[in-house]
Tab-separated table of C-alpha atoms in Angstrom:
chain	number	residue	atom	x	y	z
R	18	MET	CA	-2.913	43.784	3.337
R	19	GLU	CA	-4.855	46.749	3.485
R	20	SER	CA	-5.324	47.747	7.039
R	21	GLY	CA	-1.976	47.018	7.547
R	22	TYR	CA	-2.303	46.876	12.084
R	23	VAL	CA	-3.800	43.890	13.659
R	24	THR	CA	-7.671	44.773	13.601
R	25	THR	CA	-9.523	42.941	16.427
R	26	PRO	CA	-13.576	41.494	16.580
R	27	PHE	CA	-16.267	43.590	17.624
R	28	GLY	CA	-18.127	43.282	20.307
R	29	ARG	CA	-17.700	39.492	23.267
R	30	ARG	CA	-15.538	37.418	20.070
R	31	PRO	CA	-12.477	37.225	20.936
R	32	MET	CA	-9.020	37.611	19.797
R	33	SER	CA	-7.048	34.335	19.223
R	34	LEU	CA	-3.442	34.012	18.727
R	35	GLY	CA	-5.196	31.991	15.414
R	36	MET	CA	-6.230	35.427	14.308
R	37	LEU	CA	-3.181	37.095	14.770
R	38	ALA	CA	-1.477	34.398	12.553
R	39	SER	CA	-3.820	34.790	9.782
R	40	GLN	CA	-3.214	38.384	9.661
R	41	GLN	CA	0.364	38.704	9.746
R	42	LEU	CA	0.014	35.776	6.576
R	43	ALA	CA	-1.858	37.779	4.854
R	44	GLU	CA	0.171	40.897	5.063
R	45	THR	CA	2.860	38.455	2.990
R	46	ILE	CA	0.890	38.721	-0.537
R	47	GLU	CA	3.443	39.580	-3.072
R	48	PRO	CA	3.067	42.020	-5.092
R	49	GLY	CA	1.173	41.906	-8.614
R	50	MET	CA	-0.300	38.732	-7.055
R	51	LYS	CA	-3.493	38.256	-8.844
R	52	ARG	CA	-6.004	35.002	-8.356
R	53	SER	CA	-9.049	34.207	-11.000
R	54	LYS	CA	-11.504	34.039	-7.625
R	55	TRP	CA	-13.909	31.329	-9.303
R	56	LYS	CA	-10.385	28.797	-9.917
R	57	LEU	CA	-9.335	30.293	-6.573
R	58	PHE	CA	-12.808	28.361	-5.290
R	59	ARG	CA	-13.065	25.507	-7.259
R	60	ALA	CA	-9.451	24.825	-5.629
R	61	ILE	CA	-10.616	25.423	-1.983
R	62	CYS	CA	-13.516	22.641	-3.103
R	63	GLU	CA	-10.588	19.992	-3.794
R	64	ALA	CA	-8.556	20.604	-0.793
R	65	ARG	CA	-12.054	21.322	1.480
R	66	PRO	CA	-10.815	18.119	3.820
R	67	ALA	CA	-7.771	19.187	3.653
R	68	LEU	CA	-8.486	22.867	5.239
R	69	GLY	CA	-10.761	21.972	7.576
R	70	VAL	CA	-14.010	23.186	6.410
R	71	THR	CA	-18.111	22.636	5.850
R	72	ASP	CA	-19.881	22.457	2.878
R	73	ARG	CA	-21.758	24.662	3.884
R	74	ALA	CA	-19.072	26.835	4.954
R	75	LEU	CA	-18.402	26.726	1.189
R	76	THR	CA	-21.763	27.902	0.245
R	77	VAL	CA	-20.798	31.042	2.826
R	78	LEU	CA	-17.374	31.589	0.819
R	79	ASP	CA	-19.065	31.436	-2.017
R	80	ALA	CA	-21.825	34.005	-1.163
R	81	LEU	CA	-19.085	36.637	-0.077
R	82	LEU	CA	-16.652	35.998	-3.114
R	83	THR	CA	-19.775	37.556	-5.323
R	84	PHE	CA	-19.573	40.496	-3.403
R	85	TYR	CA	-16.463	41.278	-4.607
R	86	PRO	CA	-16.301	43.548	-8.166
R	87	ASP	CA	-13.374	41.606	-10.243
R	88	ASP	CA	-13.397	38.330	-11.089
R	89	GLU	CA	-9.665	38.797	-10.141
R	90	ILE	CA	-8.768	38.565	-6.527
R	91	SER	CA	-5.813	41.622	-6.262
R	92	GLU	CA	-4.649	44.175	-4.019
R	93	GLU	CA	-4.584	46.003	-5.809
R	94	LYS	CA	-9.157	46.395	-6.416
R	95	GLY	CA	-9.040	45.850	-2.071
R	96	LEU	CA	-9.343	42.599	-0.696
R	97	ILE	CA	-12.839	43.686	1.342
R	98	VAL	CA	-16.202	42.747	1.055
R	99	PHE	CA	-18.898	43.470	3.051
R	100	PRO	CA	-22.195	42.894	3.040
R	101	SER	CA	-24.909	43.309	4.974
R	102	ASN	CA	-26.301	39.630	7.135
R	103	ALA	CA	-29.519	40.163	4.413
R	104	GLN	CA	-27.758	39.843	1.361
R	105	LEU	CA	-25.526	37.638	2.405
R	106	SER	CA	-28.636	34.872	3.613
R	107	LEU	CA	-30.141	35.444	0.070
R	108	ARG	CA	-26.734	34.968	-1.899
R	109	ALA	CA	-26.763	31.961	0.504
R	110	ARG	CA	-29.492	30.281	-0.788
R	111	GLY	CA	-31.314	31.114	2.475
R	112	MET	CA	-29.311	30.497	5.151
R	113	THR	CA	-30.490	32.537	8.137
R	114	SER	CA	-28.625	34.511	10.468
R	115	ALA	CA	-27.415	32.400	13.362
R	116	THR	CA	-26.081	29.961	10.462
R	117	LEU	CA	-24.211	32.555	8.450
R	118	ARG	CA	-22.301	33.308	12.117
R	119	ARG	CA	-21.529	29.875	12.732
R	120	HIS	CA	-19.964	29.173	9.518
R	121	LEU	CA	-18.446	32.505	9.321
R	122	ALA	CA	-16.393	31.823	11.816
R	123	VAL	CA	-15.749	28.295	10.418
R	124	LEU	CA	-13.945	30.534	7.571
R	125	VAL	CA	-12.544	32.582	9.982
R	126	GLU	CA	-10.572	29.512	11.852
R	127	ALA	CA	-9.381	28.172	8.952
R	128	GLY	CA	-8.418	31.082	7.749
R	129	LEU	CA	-9.580	31.739	4.562
R	130	ILE	CA	-10.847	35.225	5.553
R	131	LEU	CA	-10.323	37.724	7.660
R	132	ARG	CA	-12.807	39.716	9.897
R	133	LYS	CA	-12.031	43.632	9.443
R	134	ASP	CA	-14.667	44.851	12.288
R	135	SER	CA	-16.281	49.192	12.491
R	136	PRO	CA	-16.099	50.144	16.059
R	137	ASN	CA	-20.012	49.544	15.733
R	138	GLY	CA	-19.544	46.024	14.087
R	139	LYS	CA	-20.949	46.953	10.645
R	140	ARG	CA	-20.111	46.412	7.521
R	141	TYR	CA	-19.815	49.815	4.946
R	142	ALA	CA	-17.330	51.581	3.103
R	143	ARG	CA	-16.525	55.025	3.037
R	144	ARG	CA	-15.980	56.691	-0.328
R	145	ASP	CA	-14.516	59.865	-1.559
R	146	ARG	CA	-16.092	62.621	-3.884
R	147	ALA	CA	-14.439	60.605	-6.715
R	148	GLY	CA	-16.636	57.427	-5.440
R	149	ALA	CA	-13.978	55.187	-4.667
R	150	ILE	CA	-13.585	53.615	-2.056
R	151	GLY	CA	-11.236	55.200	0.911
R	152	GLU	CA	-11.787	52.258	3.405
R	153	ALA	CA	-13.611	49.790	3.747
R	154	PHE	CA	-15.423	47.142	6.817
R	155	GLY	CA	-16.172	43.741	6.541
R	156	PHE	CA	-14.793	40.347	6.037
R	157	SER	CA	-10.938	40.744	3.797
R	158	VAL	CA	-9.853	37.732	1.148
R	159	ALA	CA	-6.474	38.370	1.450
R	160	PRO	CA	-5.930	35.083	2.839
R	161	LEU	CA	-7.260	33.475	-0.239
R	162	LEU	CA	-4.720	34.973	-2.010
R	163	ALA	CA	-1.543	34.796	0.678
R	164	ARG	CA	-2.245	30.998	0.336
R	165	ALA	CA	-2.911	30.863	-2.864
R	166	VAL	CA	-0.020	28.981	-3.665
R	167	GLU	CA	-0.742	26.986	-0.896
R	168	ILE	CA	-4.361	25.528	-1.802
R	169	GLU	CA	-4.209	25.070	-5.550
R	170	SER	CA	-0.939	22.202	-3.659
R	171	LEU	CA	-3.461	21.114	-1.295
R	172	ALA	CA	-5.816	20.556	-4.353
R	173	ALA	CA	-3.922	18.875	-6.945
R	174	GLN	CA	-2.639	16.445	-3.771
R	175	ALA	CA	-6.529	16.291	-3.410
R	176	VAL	CA	-6.952	15.288	-7.263
R	177	ALA	CA	-4.264	12.848	-7.418
R	178	ASP	CA	-5.699	11.055	-4.058
R	179	ARG	CA	-9.359	10.997	-5.601
R	180	GLU	CA	-7.102	9.105	-8.895
R	181	LEU	CA	-4.971	6.462	-6.971
R	182	LEU	CA	-8.394	5.882	-4.899
R	183	ARG	CA	-10.192	5.386	-7.901
R	184	VAL	CA	-7.807	3.414	-9.669
R	185	THR	CA	-6.930	0.843	-6.555
R	186	ARG	CA	-10.920	0.201	-6.384
R	187	GLU	CA	-11.389	-1.026	-9.902
R	188	ARG	CA	-7.725	-3.462	-9.761
R	189	LEU	CA	-8.975	-4.281	-6.361
R	190	THR	CA	-12.570	-5.312	-8.648
R	191	LEU	CA	-10.727	-6.924	-11.268
R	192	CYS	CA	-8.817	-9.233	-9.007
R	193	ARG	CA	-11.571	-9.876	-6.897
R	194	ARG	CA	-13.508	-11.006	-9.927
R	195	ASP	CA	-10.408	-13.046	-11.663
R	196	ILE	CA	-10.315	-15.423	-8.752
R	197	SER	CA	-13.759	-16.018	-8.203
R	198	LYS	CA	-13.626	-17.174	-12.020
R	199	LEU	CA	-10.861	-18.915	-11.798
R	200	ILE	CA	-11.706	-21.174	-8.260
R	201	ALA	CA	-15.517	-21.583	-10.102
R	202	ALA	CA	-13.156	-23.100	-13.188
R	203	ALA	CA	-11.004	-24.862	-11.090
R	204	LEU	CA	-13.379	-26.534	-9.721
R	205	GLU	CA	-15.659	-27.069	-12.608
R	206	GLU	CA	-12.610	-28.773	-14.204
R	207	GLY	CA	-11.867	-30.936	-11.440
R	208	VAL	CA	-8.318	-29.609	-10.425
R	209	SER	CA	-6.828	-31.033	-7.573
R	210	GLY	CA	-6.523	-28.859	-4.971
R	211	ASP	CA	-7.049	-27.705	-1.787
R	212	TRP	CA	-9.629	-25.400	-3.553
R	213	GLU	CA	-12.278	-25.505	-0.570
R	214	GLY	CA	-9.635	-23.537	1.438
R	215	ILE	CA	-8.362	-21.348	-0.735
R	216	SER	CA	-11.713	-20.384	-1.244
R	217	ALA	CA	-12.563	-19.940	2.520
R	218	MET	CA	-9.413	-17.671	2.073
R	219	PHE	CA	-10.884	-15.801	-0.395
R	220	ARG	CA	-14.664	-14.989	1.724
R	221	ALA	CA	-12.267	-14.021	4.444
R	222	LEU	CA	-10.679	-11.125	2.717
R	223	LEU	CA	-13.487	-9.989	1.250
R	224	ALA	CA	-15.225	-9.513	4.542
R	225	ARG	CA	-12.428	-7.348	6.127
R	226	ILE	CA	-12.998	-5.246	2.967
R	227	PRO	CA	-13.822	-1.997	4.569
R	228	ARG	CA	-17.244	-0.147	3.201
R	229	VAL	CA	-15.488	3.281	2.747
R	230	ALA	CA	-10.868	2.637	2.970
R	231	THR	CA	-8.518	4.925	2.257
R	232	ALA	CA	-5.960	4.308	-1.458
R	233	GLU	CA	-3.255	2.753	1.031
R	234	ASP	CA	-6.324	0.177	2.860
R	235	LEU	CA	-7.280	-0.448	-0.136
R	236	ALA	CA	-3.527	-1.056	-1.026
R	237	LEU	CA	-2.848	-3.891	1.438
R	238	HIS	CA	-5.711	-5.659	0.456
R	239	LEU	CA	-4.733	-5.774	-3.181
R	240	ASP	CA	-1.178	-6.852	-2.403
R	241	GLU	CA	-3.072	-10.585	-0.661
R	242	MET	CA	-5.887	-10.001	-3.298
R	243	GLY	CA	-2.868	-10.074	-6.117
R	244	LEU	CA	-0.785	-13.038	-4.429
R	245	LEU	CA	-4.053	-15.055	-3.960
R	246	ARG	CA	-4.473	-14.928	-7.072
R	247	ALA	CA	-0.696	-15.679	-8.558
R	248	GLU	CA	-1.218	-18.840	-6.590
R	249	VAL	CA	-4.972	-20.337	-8.205
R	250	VAL	CA	-3.136	-18.800	-11.193
R	251	ASN	CA	-0.109	-20.732	-10.450
R	252	MET	CA	-1.922	-24.202	-9.546
R	253	LEU	CA	-4.333	-24.196	-12.834
R	254	GLU	CA	-0.813	-23.678	-14.495
R	255	ARG	CA	0.471	-26.390	-13.391
R	256	ARG	CA	-2.211	-28.408	-14.580
R	257	ILE	CA	-1.851	-27.191	-17.994
R	258	LYS	CA	1.479	-28.216	-17.866
R	259	THR	CA	0.806	-31.795	-16.569
R	260	LYS	CA	-2.081	-32.642	-19.435
R	261	LYS	CA	1.009	-31.957	-21.757
R	262	ILE	CA	3.756	-34.004	-20.460
R	263	ASP	CA	3.643	-37.810	-20.657
R	264	ALA	CA	4.667	-39.600	-17.626
R	265	ASN	CA	8.002	-40.437	-19.038
R	266	GLU	CA	9.403	-36.783	-20.081
R	267	SER	CA	8.046	-35.470	-16.113
R	268	GLN	CA	10.109	-38.879	-14.961
R	269	ILE	CA	13.579	-37.315	-16.983
R	270	GLU	CA	12.907	-34.181	-16.291
R	271	HIS	CA	12.538	-34.972	-12.196
R	272	HIS	CA	16.311	-36.356	-12.479
R	273	LYS	CA	18.000	-33.775	-14.958
R	274	GLN	CA	20.819	-32.161	-12.894
R	275	ASN	CA	21.011	-28.051	-13.150
R	276	SER	CA	23.803	-27.065	-15.361
R	277	ASN	CA	24.398	-23.123	-13.609
R	278	PRO	CA	27.983	-23.105	-11.688
R	279	ASP	CA	26.837	-21.634	-8.452
R	280	SER	CA	24.248	-24.276	-7.278
R	281	ILE	CA	22.740	-24.203	-3.564
R	282	TYR	CA	24.087	-27.458	-3.198
R	283	GLU	CA	27.477	-26.059	-2.783
R	284	LEU	CA	26.418	-24.277	0.505
R	285	GLU	CA	26.086	-27.929	1.784
R	286	PRO	CA	29.129	-30.149	2.421
R	287	SER	CA	29.885	-32.295	-0.479
R	288	PHE	CA	27.883	-35.637	-1.730
R	289	GLU	CA	30.747	-36.903	-4.043
R	290	THR	CA	32.031	-40.181	-2.933
R	291	LYS	CA	35.892	-39.846	-2.033
R	292	GLN	CA	38.419	-43.295	-2.492
R	293	GLY	CA	36.799	-45.848	0.193
R	294	GLU	CA	33.665	-44.162	1.811
R	295	LYS	CA	31.952	-46.069	-0.915
R	296	ALA	CA	32.841	-49.520	0.941
R	297	ALA	CA	32.879	-48.265	4.441
R	298	ALA	CA	29.274	-47.451	4.177
R	299	ASP	CA	28.720	-50.648	2.438
R	300	ASN	CA	29.909	-53.011	5.824
R	301	ASP	CA	28.347	-49.642	8.490
R	302	PRO	CA	25.397	-51.574	9.511
R	303	ASN	CA	24.066	-47.867	10.786
R	304	ALA	CA	23.903	-46.182	7.285
R	305	GLY	CA	20.430	-45.639	6.195
R	306	PRO	CA	18.766	-45.251	2.680
R	307	SER	CA	19.713	-41.679	3.123
R	308	ASP	CA	22.992	-41.822	4.012
R	309	GLU	CA	23.550	-44.247	0.599
R	310	ARG	CA	22.376	-41.879	-1.655
R	311	ARG	CA	24.282	-39.081	-0.063
R	312	LEU	CA	27.442	-40.936	-1.115
R	313	LYS	CA	25.539	-41.824	-4.528
R	314	GLN	CA	24.780	-38.221	-5.107
R	315	GLN	CA	27.172	-36.610	-7.208
R	316	LYS	CA	28.190	-32.712	-6.563
R	317	PRO	CA	25.837	-31.293	-9.283
R	318	SER	CA	27.647	-29.030	-11.363
R	319	GLY	CA	24.738	-26.066	-11.921
R	320	GLY	CA	23.204	-23.847	-9.666
R	321	MET	CA	21.804	-20.547	-8.862
R	322	SER	CA	22.729	-17.924	-12.080
R	323	ASN	CA	23.154	-14.637	-11.108
R	324	ARG	CA	19.398	-13.695	-10.371
R	325	ALA	CA	20.576	-11.284	-7.029
R	326	GLU	CA	16.911	-9.197	-6.493
R	327	GLY	CA	13.333	-9.720	-7.092
R	328	ALA	CA	11.705	-12.869	-8.030
R	329	ALA	CA	13.160	-16.367	-9.085
R	330	ASP	CA	12.730	-18.245	-12.190
R	331	PRO	CA	9.628	-19.721	-12.323
R	332	GLY	CA	11.643	-22.587	-13.363
R	333	ALA	CA	13.416	-23.129	-10.787
R	334	GLY	CA	11.234	-26.216	-9.795
R	335	PRO	CA	9.500	-28.544	-11.900
R	336	GLY	CA	5.795	-27.500	-9.486
R	337	LEU	CA	6.347	-23.910	-7.941
R	338	LYS	CA	6.345	-20.581	-8.863
R	339	SER	CA	8.883	-18.240	-6.356
R	340	PHE	CA	7.306	-15.285	-5.160
R	341	PRO	CA	9.920	-12.131	-4.227
R	342	LEU	CA	12.294	-11.920	-2.479
R	343	GLY	CA	10.819	-8.890	-0.461
R	344	LEU	CA	7.154	-10.442	0.134
R	345	VAL	CA	9.234	-13.933	1.809
R	346	LEU	CA	11.033	-11.269	3.928
R	347	GLN	CA	8.518	-9.515	5.178
R	348	ALA	CA	6.533	-13.285	5.919
R	349	CYS	CA	9.563	-13.871	7.696
R	350	PRO	CA	11.501	-11.828	9.479
R	351	SER	CA	13.613	-13.510	11.509
R	352	ILE	CA	15.655	-15.445	8.594
R	353	LEU	CA	17.292	-12.207	8.520
R	354	ASP	CA	19.610	-12.543	11.135
R	355	TYR	CA	21.053	-15.725	10.031
R	356	GLY	CA	22.157	-13.976	6.492
R	357	PRO	CA	25.568	-13.179	5.669
R	358	GLY	CA	26.405	-10.059	8.810
R	359	GLY	CA	23.469	-10.017	9.905
R	360	SER	CA	21.253	-9.016	6.920
R	361	ILE	CA	19.607	-10.753	3.473
R	362	GLY	CA	19.996	-8.577	0.270
R	363	ASN	CA	19.400	-11.568	-2.781
R	364	TRP	CA	18.195	-15.118	-2.890
R	365	ARG	CA	21.973	-15.680	-2.546
R	366	ASP	CA	21.794	-15.153	0.615
R	367	LEU	CA	18.566	-16.518	1.730
R	368	MET	CA	20.019	-19.776	0.377
R	369	SER	CA	22.898	-19.181	2.185
R	370	ALA	CA	21.094	-17.968	5.761
R	371	ALA	CA	18.900	-21.498	4.779
R	372	VAL	CA	21.668	-23.514	5.316
R	373	VAL	CA	21.873	-22.086	8.243
R	374	VAL	CA	18.877	-22.250	10.106
R	375	ARG	CA	18.135	-25.750	8.519
R	376	SER	CA	20.803	-27.264	10.506
R	377	MET	CA	19.399	-25.998	13.557
R	378	LEU	CA	16.140	-27.179	13.091
R	379	GLY	CA	17.383	-30.437	12.530
R	380	VAL	CA	16.626	-30.825	9.238
R	381	SER	CA	18.841	-33.938	7.636
R	382	PRO	CA	21.038	-32.470	4.525
R	383	SER	CA	19.149	-35.362	2.292
R	384	ALA	CA	15.671	-33.590	3.329
R	385	TYR	CA	16.458	-30.140	2.308
R	386	GLU	CA	18.470	-31.576	-0.124
R	387	GLU	CA	15.102	-33.465	-1.987
R	388	ALA	CA	13.174	-30.401	-1.275
R	389	CYS	CA	15.476	-28.177	-3.394
R	390	SER	CA	15.295	-30.680	-6.283
R	391	GLY	CA	11.633	-30.756	-5.976
R	392	MET	CA	10.656	-27.669	-5.775
R	393	GLY	CA	13.562	-25.242	-6.109
R	394	PRO	CA	16.267	-23.806	-4.571
R	395	GLU	CA	14.511	-20.540	-3.930
R	396	ASN	CA	11.591	-22.349	-2.833
R	397	ALA	CA	13.345	-24.417	-0.274
R	398	ALA	CA	14.781	-21.906	1.046
R	399	THR	CA	11.425	-20.087	0.805
R	400	VAL	CA	9.696	-23.208	3.314
R	401	ILE	CA	12.305	-23.109	5.232
R	402	ALA	CA	12.534	-19.562	6.408
R	403	CYS	CA	8.326	-20.166	7.499
R	404	ILE	CA	9.781	-22.890	9.072
R	405	LEU	CA	11.640	-20.914	11.243
R	406	GLU	CA	9.193	-18.290	11.591
R	407	ARG	CA	6.154	-20.566	12.802
R	408	GLY	CA	8.517	-21.805	15.555
R	409	GLY	CA	6.689	-24.511	18.129
R	410	HIS	CA	4.414	-24.331	16.005
R	411	ILE	CA	6.173	-27.918	14.496
R	412	ASN	CA	7.249	-30.494	15.828
R	413	SER	CA	9.170	-32.542	13.001
R	414	PRO	CA	11.075	-29.824	10.303
R	415	GLY	CA	12.527	-32.336	8.680
R	416	GLY	CA	9.142	-35.073	8.400
R	417	TYR	CA	7.262	-31.622	8.134
R	418	LEU	CA	9.508	-30.275	5.136
R	419	ARG	CA	9.716	-33.954	3.823
R	420	ASP	CA	5.703	-34.084	3.896
R	421	LEU	CA	6.016	-30.686	2.045
R	422	THR	CA	7.895	-32.057	-0.595
R	423	ARG	CA	5.919	-34.783	-1.200
R	424	ARG	CA	2.926	-33.208	-1.937
R	425	THR	CA	4.397	-30.125	-4.035
R	426	GLU	CA	5.437	-33.120	-6.418
R	427	ARG	CA	1.480	-34.085	-6.738
R	428	GLY	CA	0.992	-30.550	-7.284
R	429	GLU	CA	-1.508	-30.627	-3.627
R	430	PHE	CA	1.419	-27.680	-1.810
R	431	ALA	CA	0.784	-24.015	-2.197
R	432	ILE	CA	3.357	-21.636	-0.591
R	433	GLY	CA	1.183	-18.661	-1.486
R	434	PRO	CA	-0.819	-18.750	1.339
R	435	MET	CA	1.664	-19.859	4.176
R	436	LEU	CA	3.157	-16.452	2.778
R	437	MET	CA	-0.063	-14.673	3.597
R	438	ALA	CA	-0.957	-16.204	6.810
R	439	LEU	CA	2.373	-15.710	7.547
R	440	VAL	CA	2.446	-11.383	6.559
R	441	ARG	CA	-1.116	-11.117	8.124
R	442	ALA	CA	0.519	-12.501	12.050
R	443	ASN	CA	3.066	-10.019	11.653
R	444	GLY	CA	0.931	-7.592	11.531
R	445	LEU	CA	-1.149	-7.957	13.776
R	446	THR	CA	1.978	-8.764	16.374
R	447	ALA	CA	3.288	-4.957	15.141
R	448	ARG	CA	0.106	-3.558	15.634
R	449	HIS	CA	-0.648	-5.473	19.128
R	450	ALA	CA	2.952	-4.130	19.638
R	451	SER	CA	2.840	-0.212	18.876
């Protein structure tokens, strides 16, 4: 900085620690540093919200920079501009003196310019006999040069944020369009399902989108919209598959055994019939139909593959697609306490936790077995996690699970809305708790 000493404002304008800090920063300009004044000004315009200046203040800064004699700001060519209020007003589109003073104060407060006042408060420069400026009093643009790297970084971040907002808004618009037209197609084709409920959920999601939203806000709404779109597509795909598969093939598919070696059923007590058990079951008057099924059920040699992370295989169940594990845990955080070691890191952990919770909720092994066959092991574990999360709202967890299994086989049940409702409920709980 040119002065090399602290300068205080003229008249009744007070000195502040912020002004002192700006002066100290202005003295840290690296030797030989230069910047194009108009490129730097453009960066300031991009970073305007982060810098805390108004558009009118930038108009005044634009006018001040027109008085700087060169295109590049550098210490060698001086850092002081000294226009009169009349000249500055003309270049600031006729701004009045009172307005000029107010916005000049904003620029000083934001640390973009400094005042170097003369003894009488006038702005002028002393020149030597050769016409070179010896000392000048006015406004110093040294902070612009000292903060050039910071300003350029803020501008780049602002551009990136604006691009992210644009892309997120476009994706949300496309997702809204997809859901709207898919629901219309389902109603026109007469696809079975709770389309009235899905339409109501869609309208509720639309109503929650604010008129002015940040990229983060839109990303949250996009996640919910994407989940709803995936569920609608899932229901329509099931209808397409149903048309392609005849009744006999569908029946065979329901009774086909899985061939993987790590079945979730191995987490339950073995259903194999040992010698003498069949006769004991036949002679036991208290044995029910489900007990007979369990005795007849051979422990399958199949199960889950080594899919430790991410979404489950869409083919795990005949009717449903699974959702990402992270989403399930976000919707049902209570299940985490029942995982191995008090945590869940993969689908295997979730299914182990589901077996523990199933027993705790009083769901019979046969009901859970039917759910695994009808929905797929991953989806059955997800439903158990949802039942646990809903707590006292379900009177008979076993009966509720059997009902969902039957609805799944008829193509009338979708996990997505249940997960979204729990995600929203947990979000509201977290906001109230904070």
